[in-house]
Amino acid sequence: TLAANNMRDGVHIRLTLTRGVKVTSGMDPRLNQSGPTLIVLAENKAPVYTKTGLSLITSKIRRPPADVLDARIHHANLLNSILAKIEANNAGADDALMLDTRGFVAETNATHVFIVRNSDESRASGDLATGRVVACPEGITRATVIEICAAEKIRCVEADLSLVDVYGAHEIFCTGTMGELAGVIRIDNRQIGDGKVGPMTKRLSNLYVKRTATEGVQVIDL
């Protein structure tokens, strides 16, 4: 797909694997008798979030627990996230922070969330925390940030984070394939830190850009 369309850089690829064509309508997987269908959607697309800082609201929509729908299963049923995004749109926010049914941070409607505590602006240092993978999927960008923290000797823990932790954070940023690292400056009309994208967020953003520029798998011949 990339070679046929001469797409080599700045391309976002979304892969969707379906059960394939059905012999008739219905939910029974046995009706899919032609084998799976792989959809490759490639777009020339820049990162979707501003680097000047995002505003979030806390959504009333909760992320379901694993016994309802395991978040580690990547699926196309995104109604839960879409409803939260509509809520954010109506509130004039960029995205919605979503909690699990216990009241802890899951993720936003589209990205994972990291908070920075004990921040020292002069050294762009601090401790990071991100929600446990309970009501949110595992993420490649999230995992990359955790790996970068380990390499740079930056303390980063996975924990149950409440809104108290979020509101009291010195910095907050989101991570995702199409957002990379994006700082958050307001949540529920509360200012985060000094109201600007913080030094740790900028430091990790730069490290992330350097890493992704030098690592990865070449998918087409240049």
mmCIF file with all atom_site columns, N, CA, C and O in Angstrom, residues 2 17 19 22 27 43 46 48-49 61-62 70 72-73 84 86 92 96 103 105 144 154 168 174 195-196 211 221:
data_model
loop_
_atom_site.group_PDB
_atom_site.id
_atom_site.type_symbol
_atom_site.label_atom_id
_atom_site.label_alt_id
_atom_site.label_comp_id
_atom_site.label_asym_id
_atom_site.label_entity_id
_atom_site.label_seq_id
_atom_site.pdbx_PDB_ins_code
_atom_site.Cartn_x
_atom_site.Cartn_y
_atom_site.Cartn_z
_atom_site.occupancy
_atom_site.B_iso_or_equiv
_atom_site.pdbx_formal_charge
_atom_site.auth_seq_id
_atom_site.auth_comp_id
_atom_site.auth_asym_id
_atom_site.auth_atom_id
_atom_site.pdbx_PDB_model_num
ATOM 1   N N  . LEU A 1 2   ? 1.895   1.280   0.864  1.00 0.00 ? 2   LEU A N  1
ATOM 2   C CA . LEU A 1 2   ? 2.769   2.450   0.930  1.00 0.00 ? 2   LEU A CA 1
ATOM 3   C C  . LEU A 1 2   ? 3.543   2.638   -0.368 1.00 0.00 ? 2   LEU A C  1
ATOM 4   O O  . LEU A 1 2   ? 3.644   3.756   -0.890 1.00 0.00 ? 2   LEU A O  1
ATOM 5   N N  . LEU A 1 17  ? -8.371  -5.743  11.138 1.00 0.00 ? 17  LEU A N  1
ATOM 6   C CA . LEU A 1 17  ? -8.569  -7.132  10.726 1.00 0.00 ? 17  LEU A CA 1
ATOM 7   C C  . LEU A 1 17  ? -9.986  -7.545  11.094 1.00 0.00 ? 17  LEU A C  1
ATOM 8   O O  . LEU A 1 17  ? -10.367 -7.512  12.267 1.00 0.00 ? 17  LEU A O  1
ATOM 9   N N  . ARG A 1 19  ? -13.422 -10.358 10.497 1.00 0.00 ? 19  ARG A N  1
ATOM 10  C CA . ARG A 1 19  ? -13.665 -11.790 10.281 1.00 0.00 ? 19  ARG A CA 1
ATOM 11  C C  . ARG A 1 19  ? -13.967 -12.104 8.820  1.00 0.00 ? 19  ARG A C  1
ATOM 12  O O  . ARG A 1 19  ? -14.048 -13.262 8.428  1.00 0.00 ? 19  ARG A O  1
ATOM 13  N N  . LYS A 1 22  ? -19.635 -12.211 5.373  1.00 0.00 ? 22  LYS A N  1
ATOM 14  C CA . LYS A 1 22  ? -20.599 -13.164 5.928  1.00 0.00 ? 22  LYS A CA 1
ATOM 15  C C  . LYS A 1 22  ? -21.483 -13.737 4.820  1.00 0.00 ? 22  LYS A C  1
ATOM 16  O O  . LYS A 1 22  ? -21.742 -13.077 3.814  1.00 0.00 ? 22  LYS A O  1
ATOM 17  N N  . MET A 1 27  ? -24.783 -12.236 14.145 1.00 0.00 ? 27  MET A N  1
ATOM 18  C CA . MET A 1 27  ? -23.588 -12.084 14.976 1.00 0.00 ? 27  MET A CA 1
ATOM 19  C C  . MET A 1 27  ? -22.758 -13.352 15.089 1.00 0.00 ? 27  MET A C  1
ATOM 20  O O  . MET A 1 27  ? -21.646 -13.317 15.590 1.00 0.00 ? 27  MET A O  1
ATOM 21  N N  . GLU A 1 43  ? -2.496  7.189   5.679  1.00 0.00 ? 43  GLU A N  1
ATOM 22  C CA . GLU A 1 43  ? -2.768  8.608   5.442  1.00 0.00 ? 43  GLU A CA 1
ATOM 23  C C  . GLU A 1 43  ? -1.517  9.433   5.703  1.00 0.00 ? 43  GLU A C  1
ATOM 24  O O  . GLU A 1 43  ? -0.782  9.173   6.656  1.00 0.00 ? 43  GLU A O  1
ATOM 25  N N  . ALA A 1 46  ? -0.112  14.609  9.991  1.00 0.00 ? 46  ALA A N  1
ATOM 26  C CA . ALA A 1 46  ? 0.770   15.152  11.027 1.00 0.00 ? 46  ALA A CA 1
ATOM 27  C C  . ALA A 1 46  ? 0.187   14.841  12.403 1.00 0.00 ? 46  ALA A C  1
ATOM 28  O O  . ALA A 1 46  ? -0.997  14.516  12.528 1.00 0.00 ? 46  ALA A O  1
ATOM 29  N N  . VAL A 1 48  ? -1.715  15.133  15.778 1.00 0.00 ? 48  VAL A N  1
ATOM 30  C CA . VAL A 1 48  ? -3.010  15.814  15.843 1.00 0.00 ? 48  VAL A CA 1
ATOM 31  C C  . VAL A 1 48  ? -3.132  16.820  16.985 1.00 0.00 ? 48  VAL A C  1
ATOM 32  O O  . VAL A 1 48  ? -4.080  17.609  17.003 1.00 0.00 ? 48  VAL A O  1
ATOM 33  N N  . TYR A 1 49  ? -2.203  16.805  17.950 1.00 0.00 ? 49  TYR A N  1
ATOM 34  C CA . TYR A 1 49  ? -2.353  17.680  19.109 1.00 0.00 ? 49  TYR A CA 1
ATOM 35  C C  . TYR A 1 49  ? -1.398  18.868  19.057 1.00 0.00 ? 49  TYR A C  1
ATOM 36  O O  . TYR A 1 49  ? -0.261  18.754  18.606 1.00 0.00 ? 49  TYR A O  1
ATOM 37  N N  . ILE A 1 61  ? -18.641 9.391   31.490 1.00 0.00 ? 61  ILE A N  1
ATOM 38  C CA . ILE A 1 61  ? -18.617 8.034   30.943 1.00 0.00 ? 61  ILE A CA 1
ATOM 39  C C  . ILE A 1 61  ? -17.440 7.278   31.545 1.00 0.00 ? 61  ILE A C  1
ATOM 40  O O  . ILE A 1 61  ? -16.305 7.750   31.509 1.00 0.00 ? 61  ILE A O  1
ATOM 41  N N  . ARG A 1 62  ? -17.690 6.110   32.104 1.00 0.00 ? 62  ARG A N  1
ATOM 42  C CA . ARG A 1 62  ? -16.633 5.315   32.731 1.00 0.00 ? 62  ARG A CA 1
ATOM 43  C C  . ARG A 1 62  ? -16.139 4.218   31.787 1.00 0.00 ? 62  ARG A C  1
ATOM 44  O O  . ARG A 1 62  ? -16.889 3.700   30.964 1.00 0.00 ? 62  ARG A O  1
ATOM 45  N N  . ASP A 1 70  ? -12.491 -6.547  28.118 1.00 0.00 ? 70  ASP A N  1
ATOM 46  C CA . ASP A 1 70  ? -11.068 -6.420  28.428 1.00 0.00 ? 70  ASP A CA 1
ATOM 47  C C  . ASP A 1 70  ? -10.439 -5.360  27.528 1.00 0.00 ? 70  ASP A C  1
ATOM 48  O O  . ASP A 1 70  ? -10.450 -5.483  26.301 1.00 0.00 ? 70  ASP A O  1
ATOM 49  N N  . ARG A 1 72  ? -7.495  -4.707  26.906 1.00 0.00 ? 72  ARG A N  1
ATOM 50  C CA . ARG A 1 72  ? -6.315  -5.135  26.158 1.00 0.00 ? 72  ARG A CA 1
ATOM 51  C C  . ARG A 1 72  ? -6.675  -5.699  24.787 1.00 0.00 ? 72  ARG A C  1
ATOM 52  O O  . ARG A 1 72  ? -5.801  -5.916  23.950 1.00 0.00 ? 72  ARG A O  1
ATOM 53  N N  . ILE A 1 73  ? -7.961  -5.934  24.565 1.00 0.00 ? 73  ILE A N  1
ATOM 54  C CA . ILE A 1 73  ? -8.416  -6.376  23.247 1.00 0.00 ? 73  ILE A CA 1
ATOM 55  C C  . ILE A 1 73  ? -8.666  -5.131  22.399 1.00 0.00 ? 73  ILE A C  1
ATOM 56  O O  . ILE A 1 73  ? -9.554  -4.332  22.697 1.00 0.00 ? 73  ILE A O  1
ATOM 57  N N  . ALA A 1 84  ? -17.495 10.016  25.254 1.00 0.00 ? 84  ALA A N  1
ATOM 58  C CA . ALA A 1 84  ? -16.666 10.895  26.082 1.00 0.00 ? 84  ALA A CA 1
ATOM 59  C C  . ALA A 1 84  ? -16.120 12.059  25.262 1.00 0.00 ? 84  ALA A C  1
ATOM 60  O O  . ALA A 1 84  ? -16.050 13.198  25.743 1.00 0.00 ? 84  ALA A O  1
ATOM 61  N N  . ILE A 1 86  ? -17.537 13.416  22.627 1.00 0.00 ? 86  ILE A N  1
ATOM 62  C CA . ILE A 1 86  ? -18.656 14.340  22.404 1.00 0.00 ? 86  ILE A CA 1
ATOM 63  C C  . ILE A 1 86  ? -18.845 15.231  23.629 1.00 0.00 ? 86  ILE A C  1
ATOM 64  O O  . ILE A 1 86  ? -19.084 16.442  23.515 1.00 0.00 ? 86  ILE A O  1
ATOM 65  N N  . GLY A 1 92  ? -16.098 22.366  25.216 1.00 0.00 ? 92  GLY A N  1
ATOM 66  C CA . GLY A 1 92  ? -15.045 23.206  24.666 1.00 0.00 ? 92  GLY A CA 1
ATOM 67  C C  . GLY A 1 92  ? -13.649 22.751  25.048 1.00 0.00 ? 92  GLY A C  1
ATOM 68  O O  . GLY A 1 92  ? -12.698 23.540  24.993 1.00 0.00 ? 92  GLY A O  1
ATOM 69  N N  . ALA A 1 96  ? -11.327 14.191  26.727 1.00 0.00 ? 96  ALA A N  1
ATOM 70  C CA . ALA A 1 96  ? -11.954 13.855  28.005 1.00 0.00 ? 96  ALA A CA 1
ATOM 71  C C  . ALA A 1 96  ? -11.096 12.853  28.769 1.00 0.00 ? 96  ALA A C  1
ATOM 72  O O  . ALA A 1 96  ? -10.642 11.855  28.203 1.00 0.00 ? 96  ALA A O  1
ATOM 73  N N  . GLY A 1 103 ? -13.173 4.661   40.008 1.00 0.00 ? 103 GLY A N  1
ATOM 74  C CA . GLY A 1 103 ? -12.870 6.076   40.183 1.00 0.00 ? 103 GLY A CA 1
ATOM 75  C C  . GLY A 1 103 ? -11.427 6.443   39.928 1.00 0.00 ? 103 GLY A C  1
ATOM 76  O O  . GLY A 1 103 ? -11.019 7.589   40.166 1.00 0.00 ? 103 GLY A O  1
ATOM 77  N N  . VAL A 1 105 ? -7.993  6.798   37.291 1.00 0.00 ? 105 VAL A N  1
ATOM 78  C CA . VAL A 1 105 ? -7.742  7.217   35.917 1.00 0.00 ? 105 VAL A CA 1
ATOM 79  C C  . VAL A 1 105 ? -7.506  5.999   35.025 1.00 0.00 ? 105 VAL A C  1
ATOM 80  O O  . VAL A 1 105 ? -6.674  5.138   35.333 1.00 0.00 ? 105 VAL A O  1
ATOM 81  N N  . THR A 1 144 ? 7.005   3.071   25.168 1.00 0.00 ? 144 THR A N  1
ATOM 82  C CA . THR A 1 144 ? 8.246   3.737   24.768 1.00 0.00 ? 144 THR A CA 1
ATOM 83  C C  . THR A 1 144 ? 8.658   4.780   25.797 1.00 0.00 ? 144 THR A C  1
ATOM 84  O O  . THR A 1 144 ? 9.844   4.899   26.140 1.00 0.00 ? 144 THR A O  1
ATOM 85  N N  . ILE A 1 154 ? 14.894  8.017   35.134 1.00 0.00 ? 154 ILE A N  1
ATOM 86  C CA . ILE A 1 154 ? 13.761  8.810   35.609 1.00 0.00 ? 154 ILE A CA 1
ATOM 87  C C  . ILE A 1 154 ? 12.765  7.849   36.254 1.00 0.00 ? 154 ILE A C  1
ATOM 88  O O  . ILE A 1 154 ? 12.328  6.886   35.619 1.00 0.00 ? 154 ILE A O  1
ATOM 89  N N  . GLY A 1 168 ? -3.299  17.607  41.560 1.00 0.00 ? 168 GLY A N  1
ATOM 90  C CA . GLY A 1 168 ? -2.118  18.071  42.279 1.00 0.00 ? 168 GLY A CA 1
ATOM 91  C C  . GLY A 1 168 ? -0.809  17.866  41.546 1.00 0.00 ? 168 GLY A C  1
ATOM 92  O O  . GLY A 1 168 ? 0.260   18.182  42.084 1.00 0.00 ? 168 GLY A O  1
ATOM 93  N N  . CYS A 1 174 ? -0.126  13.547  27.733 1.00 0.00 ? 174 CYS A N  1
ATOM 94  C CA . CYS A 1 174 ? -0.782  12.399  27.122 1.00 0.00 ? 174 CYS A CA 1
ATOM 95  C C  . CYS A 1 174 ? 0.151   11.776  26.092 1.00 0.00 ? 174 CYS A C  1
ATOM 96  O O  . CYS A 1 174 ? 1.000   12.459  25.523 1.00 0.00 ? 174 CYS A O  1
ATOM 97  N N  . GLY A 1 195 ? 0.499   26.367  34.276 1.00 0.00 ? 195 GLY A N  1
ATOM 98  C CA . GLY A 1 195 ? -0.364  26.627  33.130 1.00 0.00 ? 195 GLY A CA 1
ATOM 99  C C  . GLY A 1 195 ? 0.342   26.553  31.795 1.00 0.00 ? 195 GLY A C  1
ATOM 100 O O  . GLY A 1 195 ? -0.223  26.949  30.769 1.00 0.00 ? 195 GLY A O  1
ATOM 101 N N  . LYS A 1 196 ? 1.572   26.027  31.797 1.00 0.00 ? 196 LYS A N  1
ATOM 102 C CA . LYS A 1 196 ? 2.337   25.873  30.563 1.00 0.00 ? 196 LYS A CA 1
ATOM 103 C C  . LYS A 1 196 ? 2.832   24.432  30.456 1.00 0.00 ? 196 LYS A C  1
ATOM 104 O O  . LYS A 1 196 ? 2.884   23.713  31.455 1.00 0.00 ? 196 LYS A O  1
ATOM 105 N N  . ARG A 1 211 ? 14.459  9.146   19.607 1.00 0.00 ? 211 ARG A N  1
ATOM 106 C CA . ARG A 1 211 ? 14.386  7.685   19.575 1.00 0.00 ? 211 ARG A CA 1
ATOM 107 C C  . ARG A 1 211 ? 13.637  7.186   18.348 1.00 0.00 ? 211 ARG A C  1
ATOM 108 O O  . ARG A 1 211 ? 14.074  6.262   17.666 1.00 0.00 ? 211 ARG A O  1
ATOM 109 N N  . ASP A 1 221 ? 11.368  -0.148  0.722  1.00 0.00 ? 221 ASP A N  1
ATOM 110 C CA . ASP A 1 221 ? 12.710  0.237   0.288  1.00 0.00 ? 221 ASP A CA 1
ATOM 111 C C  . ASP A 1 221 ? 12.710  1.701   -0.122 1.00 0.00 ? 221 ASP A C  1
ATOM 112 O O  . ASP A 1 221 ? 11.809  2.171   -0.825 1.00 0.00 ? 221 ASP A O  1
#
